[in-house]
Amino acid sequence: MDISWLKIEDPILLALLATLFTWGVTMAGAALVFFFKDIHRRVMNLMLGFTAGVMIAASFWSLLSPAIELVAQEDPGFAWFPATVGFLSGGAFLLLIDKILPHLHQSLPLSKAEGIRTSWQRSVLLILAITLHNIPEGLAVGVAFGAYGVSQDPNILTGAILLAIGIGLQNFPEGTAVSVPLRREGFSRRKAFFYGQLSGIVEPIAGVLGAIMVVSMSHLLPYALAFAAGAMIFVVIEELIPESQQGNETDLSTIGAMVGFATMMMLDVALG
């Protein structure tokens, strides 16, 4: 993939621009609420499955694999350690947030809300559920661009750009998955759109923080890449896959996941 046209060198600025793009795609998905009041469960399952597939593929091709390769270049016998520790740490971090931050997954009654008990409305808890898993997505993009800042390797820059594109692709259905349920909750279209896109605002914040962390602590780069992968996989297993399996059309969510994985793999392997 020829990226010689890209003149920006600052990895933190690149991370900001990339995550502003992913946030923008979330806005575009949330804007579907102006055209639809409801989306059929089968379509939602397909979209959520696609999102899960993209995140799984991105976790390996754009994060775990580079983390392993970075260490293997110097010490092949030790390459497994940073990837394993970082991956499990990322999952543990999301588990901790999951236990603390009040949120509610779609299709569940208010009594099934997770995190610290509050009296917050169902709509707020639904927004926080999507916001929760936008954190590792922004972090992953930021870490990837931070890795480029440390290595100055054009291949890593290409991978970071493709990761941002992949995250952007799956943010479209995510935006819809927030705004349309809020419309069903009684919000006006304008308010449902506003809160739907607002769930993605954490991505630029997490992206910039991730890039700063990697640039300032370059020796932790393999751990940081694996950390972002573990956080994303936690979201996929804990939220996206169960949510995509609601109803009787579970084959569609599986097909969506396969297509999402293949799409991200194709982007990374063919263009990277």
PDB file of C-alpha atoms in Angstrom:
ATOM      1  CA  MET A   1       0.000   0.000   0.000  1.00  0.00           C
ATOM      2  CA  ASP A   2       1.603   3.244  -1.153  1.00  0.00           C
ATOM      3  CA  ILE A   3       1.369   5.862   1.598  1.00  0.00           C
ATOM      4  CA  SER A   4       4.049   8.212   0.298  1.00  0.00           C
ATOM      5  CA  TRP A   5       1.388  10.924  -0.005  1.00  0.00           C
ATOM      6  CA  LEU A   6       1.075  10.997   3.786  1.00  0.00           C
ATOM      7  CA  LYS A   7       3.296  13.851   4.955  1.00  0.00           C
ATOM      8  CA  ILE A   8       2.294  14.008   8.620  1.00  0.00           C
ATOM      9  CA  GLU A   9       5.016  12.524  10.832  1.00  0.00           C
ATOM     10  CA  ASP A  10       3.739  13.178  14.360  1.00  0.00           C
ATOM     11  CA  PRO A  11       2.262   9.848  15.586  1.00  0.00           C
ATOM     12  CA  ILE A  12       0.085  11.581  18.186  1.00  0.00           C
ATOM     13  CA  LEU A  13      -1.456  13.846  15.560  1.00  0.00           C
ATOM     14  CA  LEU A  14      -1.917  10.851  13.265  1.00  0.00           C
ATOM     15  CA  ALA A  15      -3.655   8.971  16.079  1.00  0.00           C
ATOM     16  CA  LEU A  16      -5.952  11.951  16.678  1.00  0.00           C
ATOM     17  CA  LEU A  17      -6.858  12.260  13.002  1.00  0.00           C
ATOM     18  CA  ALA A  18      -7.452   8.520  12.666  1.00  0.00           C
ATOM     19  CA  THR A  19      -9.717   8.332  15.710  1.00  0.00           C
ATOM     20  CA  LEU A  20     -11.592  11.457  14.618  1.00  0.00           C
ATOM     21  CA  PHE A  21     -12.279   9.484  11.432  1.00  0.00           C
ATOM     22  CA  THR A  22     -13.555   6.467  13.396  1.00  0.00           C
ATOM     23  CA  TRP A  23     -15.728   8.777  15.487  1.00  0.00           C
ATOM     24  CA  GLY A  24     -17.065  10.307  12.277  1.00  0.00           C
ATOM     25  CA  VAL A  25     -18.111   6.883  11.011  1.00  0.00           C
ATOM     26  CA  THR A  26     -19.921   6.336  14.321  1.00  0.00           C
ATOM     27  CA  MET A  27     -21.800   9.572  13.610  1.00  0.00           C
ATOM     28  CA  ALA A  28     -22.729   8.311  10.152  1.00  0.00           C
ATOM     29  CA  GLY A  29     -24.116   5.098  11.619  1.00  0.00           C
ATOM     30  CA  ALA A  30     -26.030   6.986  14.290  1.00  0.00           C
ATOM     31  CA  ALA A  31     -27.555   9.182  11.563  1.00  0.00           C
ATOM     32  CA  LEU A  32     -29.580   6.212  10.284  1.00  0.00           C
ATOM     33  CA  VAL A  33     -32.009   7.037  13.095  1.00  0.00           C
ATOM     34  CA  PHE A  34     -33.262   9.905  10.915  1.00  0.00           C
ATOM     35  CA  PHE A  35     -34.468   7.324   8.384  1.00  0.00           C
ATOM     36  CA  PHE A  36     -35.445   4.318  10.514  1.00  0.00           C
ATOM     37  CA  LYS A  37     -37.224   4.037  13.832  1.00  0.00           C
ATOM     38  CA  ASP A  38     -36.394   0.366  14.147  1.00  0.00           C
ATOM     39  CA  ILE A  39     -34.046  -2.172  12.571  1.00  0.00           C
ATOM     40  CA  HIS A  40     -35.024  -5.810  12.201  1.00  0.00           C
ATOM     41  CA  ARG A  41     -33.311  -8.156  14.641  1.00  0.00           C
ATOM     42  CA  ARG A  42     -31.817 -10.178  11.790  1.00  0.00           C
ATOM     43  CA  VAL A  43     -30.165  -7.102  10.308  1.00  0.00           C
ATOM     44  CA  MET A  44     -28.846  -6.056  13.712  1.00  0.00           C
ATOM     45  CA  ASN A  45     -27.426  -9.556  14.294  1.00  0.00           C
ATOM     46  CA  LEU A  46     -25.679  -9.411  10.932  1.00  0.00           C
ATOM     47  CA  MET A  47     -24.208  -5.988  11.705  1.00  0.00           C
ATOM     48  CA  LEU A  48     -23.043  -6.932  15.186  1.00  0.00           C
ATOM     49  CA  GLY A  49     -21.527 -10.159  13.860  1.00  0.00           C
ATOM     50  CA  PHE A  50     -19.627  -8.154  11.243  1.00  0.00           C
ATOM     51  CA  THR A  51     -18.341  -5.860  13.992  1.00  0.00           C
ATOM     52  CA  ALA A  52     -17.140  -8.858  16.021  1.00  0.00           C
ATOM     53  CA  GLY A  53     -15.350 -10.356  13.028  1.00  0.00           C
ATOM     54  CA  VAL A  54     -13.525  -7.119  12.229  1.00  0.00           C
ATOM     55  CA  MET A  55     -12.381  -6.716  15.838  1.00  0.00           C
ATOM     56  CA  ILE A  56     -11.112 -10.300  16.078  1.00  0.00           C
ATOM     57  CA  ALA A  57      -9.136  -9.989  12.850  1.00  0.00           C
ATOM     58  CA  ALA A  58      -7.764  -6.562  13.785  1.00  0.00           C
ATOM     59  CA  SER A  59      -6.689  -7.884  17.173  1.00  0.00           C
ATOM     60  CA  PHE A  60      -4.466 -10.477  15.564  1.00  0.00           C
ATOM     61  CA  TRP A  61      -3.298  -9.039  12.244  1.00  0.00           C
ATOM     62  CA  SER A  62      -2.769  -5.446  13.396  1.00  0.00           C
ATOM     63  CA  LEU A  63      -1.847  -5.875  17.075  1.00  0.00           C
ATOM     64  CA  LEU A  64      -0.829  -9.339  18.318  1.00  0.00           C
ATOM     65  CA  SER A  65       1.168 -10.387  15.276  1.00  0.00           C
ATOM     66  CA  PRO A  66       3.272  -7.178  15.208  1.00  0.00           C
ATOM     67  CA  ALA A  67       3.813  -7.486  18.983  1.00  0.00           C
ATOM     68  CA  ILE A  68       5.207 -11.002  18.534  1.00  0.00           C
ATOM     69  CA  GLU A  69       7.343 -10.027  15.526  1.00  0.00           C
ATOM     70  CA  LEU A  70       8.920  -7.069  17.333  1.00  0.00           C
ATOM     71  CA  VAL A  71      10.259  -9.319  20.097  1.00  0.00           C
ATOM     72  CA  ALA A  72      11.053 -12.270  17.813  1.00  0.00           C
ATOM     73  CA  GLN A  73      13.522 -10.138  15.861  1.00  0.00           C
ATOM     74  CA  GLU A  74      15.775  -9.958  18.928  1.00  0.00           C
ATOM     75  CA  ASP A  75      14.793 -12.965  21.036  1.00  0.00           C
ATOM     76  CA  PRO A  76      12.559 -15.566  19.325  1.00  0.00           C
ATOM     77  CA  GLY A  77      12.359 -17.720  22.429  1.00  0.00           C
ATOM     78  CA  PHE A  78      10.936 -14.833  24.461  1.00  0.00           C
ATOM     79  CA  ALA A  79       8.431 -13.592  21.864  1.00  0.00           C
ATOM     80  CA  TRP A  80       5.489 -15.322  23.508  1.00  0.00           C
ATOM     81  CA  PHE A  81       5.890 -13.558  26.861  1.00  0.00           C
ATOM     82  CA  PRO A  82       5.050  -9.890  26.092  1.00  0.00           C
ATOM     83  CA  ALA A  83       2.167 -10.958  23.848  1.00  0.00           C
ATOM     84  CA  THR A  84       0.680 -13.216  26.517  1.00  0.00           C
ATOM     85  CA  VAL A  85       1.134 -10.810  29.417  1.00  0.00           C
ATOM     86  CA  GLY A  86      -0.111  -7.822  27.440  1.00  0.00           C
ATOM     87  CA  PHE A  87      -3.096  -9.715  26.038  1.00  0.00           C
ATOM     88  CA  LEU A  88      -4.279 -10.966  29.434  1.00  0.00           C
ATOM     89  CA  SER A  89      -3.650  -7.555  31.015  1.00  0.00           C
ATOM     90  CA  GLY A  90      -5.867  -5.912  28.402  1.00  0.00           C
ATOM     91  CA  GLY A  91      -8.670  -8.319  29.192  1.00  0.00           C
ATOM     92  CA  ALA A  92      -8.215  -7.788  32.933  1.00  0.00           C
ATOM     93  CA  PHE A  93      -8.346  -4.011  32.456  1.00  0.00           C
ATOM     94  CA  LEU A  94     -11.657  -4.211  30.595  1.00  0.00           C
ATOM     95  CA  LEU A  95     -12.998  -6.648  33.178  1.00  0.00           C
ATOM     96  CA  LEU A  96     -12.214  -4.104  35.901  1.00  0.00           C
ATOM     97  CA  ILE A  97     -13.954  -1.299  33.999  1.00  0.00           C
ATOM     98  CA  ASP A  98     -16.859  -3.635  33.290  1.00  0.00           C
ATOM     99  CA  LYS A  99     -17.282  -4.258  37.021  1.00  0.00           C
ATOM    100  CA  ILE A 100     -17.089  -0.560  37.918  1.00  0.00           C
ATOM    101  CA  LEU A 101     -18.792   1.411  35.123  1.00  0.00           C
ATOM    102  CA  PRO A 102     -22.617   1.157  35.248  1.00  0.00           C
ATOM    103  CA  HIS A 103     -23.944  -0.061  31.887  1.00  0.00           C
ATOM    104  CA  LEU A 104     -26.636  -2.205  30.312  1.00  0.00           C
ATOM    105  CA  HIS A 105     -26.347  -4.427  27.279  1.00  0.00           C
ATOM    106  CA  GLN A 106     -29.057  -4.246  24.663  1.00  0.00           C
ATOM    107  CA  SER A 107     -32.017  -6.636  24.852  1.00  0.00           C
ATOM    108  CA  LEU A 108     -31.581  -7.025  28.624  1.00  0.00           C
ATOM    109  CA  PRO A 109     -33.962  -5.720  31.295  1.00  0.00           C
ATOM    110  CA  LEU A 110     -32.856  -2.906  33.592  1.00  0.00           C
ATOM    111  CA  SER A 111     -32.428  -5.423  36.414  1.00  0.00           C
ATOM    112  CA  LYS A 112     -29.503  -6.947  34.481  1.00  0.00           C
ATOM    113  CA  ALA A 113     -27.454  -3.726  34.515  1.00  0.00           C
ATOM    114  CA  GLU A 114     -23.771  -4.310  35.312  1.00  0.00           C
ATOM    115  CA  GLY A 115     -21.215  -2.286  37.232  1.00  0.00           C
ATOM    116  CA  ILE A 116     -21.817  -0.216  40.344  1.00  0.00           C
ATOM    117  CA  ARG A 117     -25.521   0.013  41.126  1.00  0.00           C
ATOM    118  CA  THR A 118     -27.076   3.381  40.268  1.00  0.00           C
ATOM    119  CA  SER A 119     -30.480   4.922  39.692  1.00  0.00           C
ATOM    120  CA  TRP A 120     -29.520   6.043  36.187  1.00  0.00           C
ATOM    121  CA  GLN A 121     -32.075   5.652  33.428  1.00  0.00           C
ATOM    122  CA  ARG A 122     -31.982   2.696  31.053  1.00  0.00           C
ATOM    123  CA  SER A 123     -31.056   4.953  28.120  1.00  0.00           C
ATOM    124  CA  VAL A 124     -27.945   6.254  29.903  1.00  0.00           C
ATOM    125  CA  LEU A 125     -26.843   2.717  30.726  1.00  0.00           C
ATOM    126  CA  LEU A 126     -27.288   1.661  27.093  1.00  0.00           C
ATOM    127  CA  ILE A 127     -25.060   4.522  25.934  1.00  0.00           C
ATOM    128  CA  LEU A 128     -22.401   3.637  28.495  1.00  0.00           C
ATOM    129  CA  ALA A 129     -22.356   0.013  27.300  1.00  0.00           C
ATOM    130  CA  ILE A 130     -21.285   1.077  23.798  1.00  0.00           C
ATOM    131  CA  THR A 131     -18.952   3.734  25.181  1.00  0.00           C
ATOM    132  CA  LEU A 132     -17.235   1.027  27.225  1.00  0.00           C
ATOM    133  CA  HIS A 133     -16.155  -0.943  24.198  1.00  0.00           C
ATOM    134  CA  ASN A 134     -15.195   2.118  22.183  1.00  0.00           C
ATOM    135  CA  ILE A 135     -12.343   2.664  24.656  1.00  0.00           C
ATOM    136  CA  PRO A 136     -10.212  -0.304  23.491  1.00  0.00           C
ATOM    137  CA  GLU A 137     -10.946   0.534  19.854  1.00  0.00           C
ATOM    138  CA  GLY A 138      -9.550   4.050  20.226  1.00  0.00           C
ATOM    139  CA  LEU A 139      -6.688   2.716  22.323  1.00  0.00           C
ATOM    140  CA  ALA A 140      -5.803   0.159  19.663  1.00  0.00           C
ATOM    141  CA  VAL A 141      -5.589   2.793  16.933  1.00  0.00           C
ATOM    142  CA  GLY A 142      -3.536   5.106  19.139  1.00  0.00           C
ATOM    143  CA  VAL A 143      -1.116   2.339  20.118  1.00  0.00           C
ATOM    144  CA  ALA A 144      -0.683   1.360  16.470  1.00  0.00           C
ATOM    145  CA  PHE A 145       0.270   4.899  15.445  1.00  0.00           C
ATOM    146  CA  GLY A 146       2.467   5.183  18.520  1.00  0.00           C
ATOM    147  CA  ALA A 147       4.260   2.054  17.322  1.00  0.00           C
ATOM    148  CA  TYR A 148       4.987   3.817  14.054  1.00  0.00           C
ATOM    149  CA  GLY A 149       6.361   6.799  15.978  1.00  0.00           C
ATOM    150  CA  VAL A 150       8.784   4.506  17.788  1.00  0.00           C
ATOM    151  CA  SER A 151       9.842   2.346  14.834  1.00  0.00           C
ATOM    152  CA  GLN A 152       9.408   4.716  11.852  1.00  0.00           C
ATOM    153  CA  ASP A 153       8.608   1.554   9.889  1.00  0.00           C
ATOM    154  CA  PRO A 154       6.348   2.333   6.880  1.00  0.00           C
ATOM    155  CA  ASN A 155       4.803  -1.137   7.171  1.00  0.00           C
ATOM    156  CA  ILE A 156       3.671  -0.384  10.730  1.00  0.00           C
ATOM    157  CA  LEU A 157       2.205   2.918   9.536  1.00  0.00           C
ATOM    158  CA  THR A 158       0.310   1.058   6.829  1.00  0.00           C
ATOM    159  CA  GLY A 159      -0.986  -1.396   9.417  1.00  0.00           C
ATOM    160  CA  ALA A 160      -2.112   1.458  11.668  1.00  0.00           C
ATOM    161  CA  ILE A 161      -4.000   3.113   8.814  1.00  0.00           C
ATOM    162  CA  LEU A 162      -5.680  -0.178   7.893  1.00  0.00           C
ATOM    163  CA  LEU A 163      -6.584  -0.745  11.537  1.00  0.00           C
ATOM    164  CA  ALA A 164      -8.259   2.679  11.645  1.00  0.00           C
ATOM    165  CA  ILE A 165     -10.158   1.835   8.460  1.00  0.00           C
ATOM    166  CA  GLY A 166     -11.266  -1.500   9.916  1.00  0.00           C
ATOM    167  CA  ILE A 167     -12.386   0.086  13.192  1.00  0.00           C
ATOM    168  CA  GLY A 168     -14.209   2.719  11.178  1.00  0.00           C
ATOM    169  CA  LEU A 169     -16.042   0.062   9.152  1.00  0.00           C
ATOM    170  CA  GLN A 170     -17.376  -1.634  12.261  1.00  0.00           C
ATOM    171  CA  ASN A 171     -18.200   1.681  13.958  1.00  0.00           C
ATOM    172  CA  PHE A 172     -20.976   2.299  11.442  1.00  0.00           C
ATOM    173  CA  PRO A 173     -23.227  -0.476  12.779  1.00  0.00           C
ATOM    174  CA  GLU A 174     -22.175   0.448  16.321  1.00  0.00           C
ATOM    175  CA  GLY A 175     -23.518   3.964  15.885  1.00  0.00           C
ATOM    176  CA  THR A 176     -26.775   2.529  14.590  1.00  0.00           C
ATOM    177  CA  ALA A 177     -26.895   0.053  17.478  1.00  0.00           C
ATOM    178  CA  VAL A 178     -26.981   2.988  19.899  1.00  0.00           C
ATOM    179  CA  SER A 179     -29.204   5.554  18.203  1.00  0.00           C
ATOM    180  CA  VAL A 180     -31.999   3.265  17.001  1.00  0.00           C
ATOM    181  CA  PRO A 181     -32.621   1.620  20.412  1.00  0.00           C
ATOM    182  CA  LEU A 182     -32.650   5.105  21.964  1.00  0.00           C
ATOM    183  CA  ARG A 183     -35.324   6.083  19.457  1.00  0.00           C
ATOM    184  CA  ARG A 184     -37.340   3.068  20.601  1.00  0.00           C
ATOM    185  CA  GLU A 185     -36.839   4.273  24.179  1.00  0.00           C
ATOM    186  CA  GLY A 186     -38.777   7.431  23.293  1.00  0.00           C
ATOM    187  CA  PHE A 187     -35.968   9.833  22.370  1.00  0.00           C
ATOM    188  CA  SER A 188     -36.502  12.258  19.510  1.00  0.00           C
ATOM    189  CA  ARG A 189     -34.497  11.483  16.376  1.00  0.00           C
ATOM    190  CA  ARG A 190     -32.204  14.415  17.059  1.00  0.00           C
ATOM    191  CA  LYS A 191     -31.487  13.364  20.637  1.00  0.00           C
ATOM    192  CA  ALA A 192     -31.038   9.715  19.651  1.00  0.00           C
ATOM    193  CA  PHE A 193     -28.486  10.783  17.026  1.00  0.00           C
ATOM    194  CA  PHE A 194     -26.685  13.076  19.459  1.00  0.00           C
ATOM    195  CA  TYR A 195     -26.256  10.417  22.114  1.00  0.00           C
ATOM    196  CA  GLY A 196     -25.488   7.756  19.521  1.00  0.00           C
ATOM    197  CA  GLN A 197     -22.524   9.678  18.138  1.00  0.00           C
ATOM    198  CA  LEU A 198     -21.516  10.772  21.625  1.00  0.00           C
ATOM    199  CA  SER A 199     -20.715   7.153  22.485  1.00  0.00           C
ATOM    200  CA  GLY A 200     -17.784   7.388  20.069  1.00  0.00           C
ATOM    201  CA  ILE A 201     -16.187  10.492  21.554  1.00  0.00           C
ATOM    202  CA  VAL A 202     -13.991   8.362  23.803  1.00  0.00           C
ATOM    203  CA  GLU A 203     -12.126   7.000  20.773  1.00  0.00           C
ATOM    204  CA  PRO A 204     -10.089  10.177  20.042  1.00  0.00           C
ATOM    205  CA  ILE A 205      -9.371  10.523  23.771  1.00  0.00           C
ATOM    206  CA  ALA A 206      -8.228   6.903  24.125  1.00  0.00           C
ATOM    207  CA  GLY A 207      -6.346   7.104  20.823  1.00  0.00           C
ATOM    208  CA  VAL A 208      -4.267  10.108  21.837  1.00  0.00           C
ATOM    209  CA  LEU A 209      -3.552   8.619  25.271  1.00  0.00           C
ATOM    210  CA  GLY A 210      -2.494   5.328  23.680  1.00  0.00           C
ATOM    211  CA  ALA A 211      -0.108   7.055  21.272  1.00  0.00           C
ATOM    212  CA  ILE A 212       1.410   9.198  24.037  1.00  0.00           C
ATOM    213  CA  MET A 213       1.896   6.136  26.240  1.00  0.00           C
ATOM    214  CA  VAL A 214       3.738   4.193  23.534  1.00  0.00           C
ATOM    215  CA  VAL A 215       5.913   7.095  22.395  1.00  0.00           C
ATOM    216  CA  SER A 216       6.938   7.976  25.951  1.00  0.00           C
ATOM    217  CA  MET A 217       7.535   4.346  26.991  1.00  0.00           C
ATOM    218  CA  SER A 218       8.786   2.746  23.809  1.00  0.00           C
ATOM    219  CA  HIS A 219      10.214  -0.298  25.616  1.00  0.00           C
ATOM    220  CA  LEU A 220       6.646  -1.331  26.457  1.00  0.00           C
ATOM    221  CA  LEU A 221       5.531  -1.316  22.812  1.00  0.00           C
ATOM    222  CA  PRO A 222       4.978  -5.106  22.422  1.00  0.00           C
ATOM    223  CA  TYR A 223       3.055  -5.179  25.692  1.00  0.00           C
ATOM    224  CA  ALA A 224       0.947  -2.182  24.621  1.00  0.00           C
ATOM    225  CA  LEU A 225       0.020  -3.739  21.269  1.00  0.00           C
ATOM    226  CA  ALA A 226      -1.012  -6.993  22.959  1.00  0.00           C
ATOM    227  CA  PHE A 227      -2.833  -5.061  25.693  1.00  0.00           C
ATOM    228  CA  ALA A 228      -5.027  -3.348  23.085  1.00  0.00           C
ATOM    229  CA  ALA A 229      -5.711  -6.721  21.439  1.00  0.00           C
ATOM    230  CA  GLY A 230      -6.759  -8.292  24.737  1.00  0.00           C
ATOM    231  CA  ALA A 231      -9.097  -5.412  25.515  1.00  0.00           C
ATOM    232  CA  MET A 232     -10.766  -5.734  22.109  1.00  0.00           C
ATOM    233  CA  ILE A 233     -11.181  -9.500  22.353  1.00  0.00           C
ATOM    234  CA  PHE A 234     -12.744  -9.084  25.805  1.00  0.00           C
ATOM    235  CA  VAL A 235     -15.402  -6.798  24.296  1.00  0.00           C
ATOM    236  CA  VAL A 236     -16.066  -9.236  21.453  1.00  0.00           C
ATOM    237  CA  ILE A 237     -16.584 -12.247  23.724  1.00  0.00           C
ATOM    238  CA  GLU A 238     -18.325 -10.462  26.578  1.00  0.00           C
ATOM    239  CA  GLU A 239     -20.682  -8.285  24.568  1.00  0.00           C
ATOM    240  CA  LEU A 240     -20.731  -8.436  20.780  1.00  0.00           C
ATOM    241  CA  ILE A 241     -21.049 -12.181  20.223  1.00  0.00           C
ATOM    242  CA  PRO A 242     -23.772 -12.729  22.872  1.00  0.00           C
ATOM    243  CA  GLU A 243     -25.702  -9.688  21.630  1.00  0.00           C
ATOM    244  CA  SER A 244     -25.455 -10.821  17.998  1.00  0.00           C
ATOM    245  CA  GLN A 245     -26.924 -14.221  18.924  1.00  0.00           C
ATOM    246  CA  GLN A 246     -30.250 -12.823  20.123  1.00  0.00           C
ATOM    247  CA  GLY A 247     -33.332 -14.233  18.408  1.00  0.00           C
ATOM    248  CA  ASN A 248     -33.619 -17.213  16.085  1.00  0.00           C
ATOM    249  CA  GLU A 249     -31.479 -16.021  13.172  1.00  0.00           C
ATOM    250  CA  THR A 250     -28.102 -16.830  14.717  1.00  0.00           C
ATOM    251  CA  ASP A 251     -26.671 -18.052  11.416  1.00  0.00           C
ATOM    252  CA  LEU A 252     -26.742 -14.458  10.171  1.00  0.00           C
ATOM    253  CA  SER A 253     -24.558 -13.246  13.032  1.00  0.00           C
ATOM    254  CA  THR A 254     -22.100 -16.051  12.284  1.00  0.00           C
ATOM    255  CA  ILE A 255     -22.033 -15.120   8.604  1.00  0.00           C
ATOM    256  CA  GLY A 256     -21.538 -11.479   9.559  1.00  0.00           C
ATOM    257  CA  ALA A 257     -18.586 -12.400  11.782  1.00  0.00           C
ATOM    258  CA  MET A 258     -16.995 -14.473   9.015  1.00  0.00           C
ATOM    259  CA  VAL A 259     -17.402 -11.649   6.495  1.00  0.00           C
ATOM    260  CA  GLY A 260     -16.069  -9.083   8.971  1.00  0.00           C
ATOM    261  CA  PHE A 261     -13.012 -11.203   9.748  1.00  0.00           C
ATOM    262  CA  ALA A 262     -12.353 -11.840   6.057  1.00  0.00           C
ATOM    263  CA  THR A 263     -12.733  -8.147   5.231  1.00  0.00           C
ATOM    264  CA  MET A 264     -10.194  -7.046   7.839  1.00  0.00           C
ATOM    265  CA  MET A 265      -7.821  -9.889   6.955  1.00  0.00           C
ATOM    266  CA  MET A 266      -8.019  -8.967   3.275  1.00  0.00           C
ATOM    267  CA  LEU A 267      -7.247  -5.313   4.007  1.00  0.00           C
ATOM    268  CA  ASP A 268      -4.289  -6.164   6.218  1.00  0.00           C
ATOM    269  CA  VAL A 269      -2.744  -8.927   4.110  1.00  0.00           C
ATOM    270  CA  ALA A 270      -3.453  -7.593   0.611  1.00  0.00           C
ATOM    271  CA  LEU A 271      -2.641  -3.937   1.294  1.00  0.00           C
ATOM    272  CA  GLY A 272      -0.297  -4.154   4.271  1.00  0.00           C
TER     273      GLY A 272
END
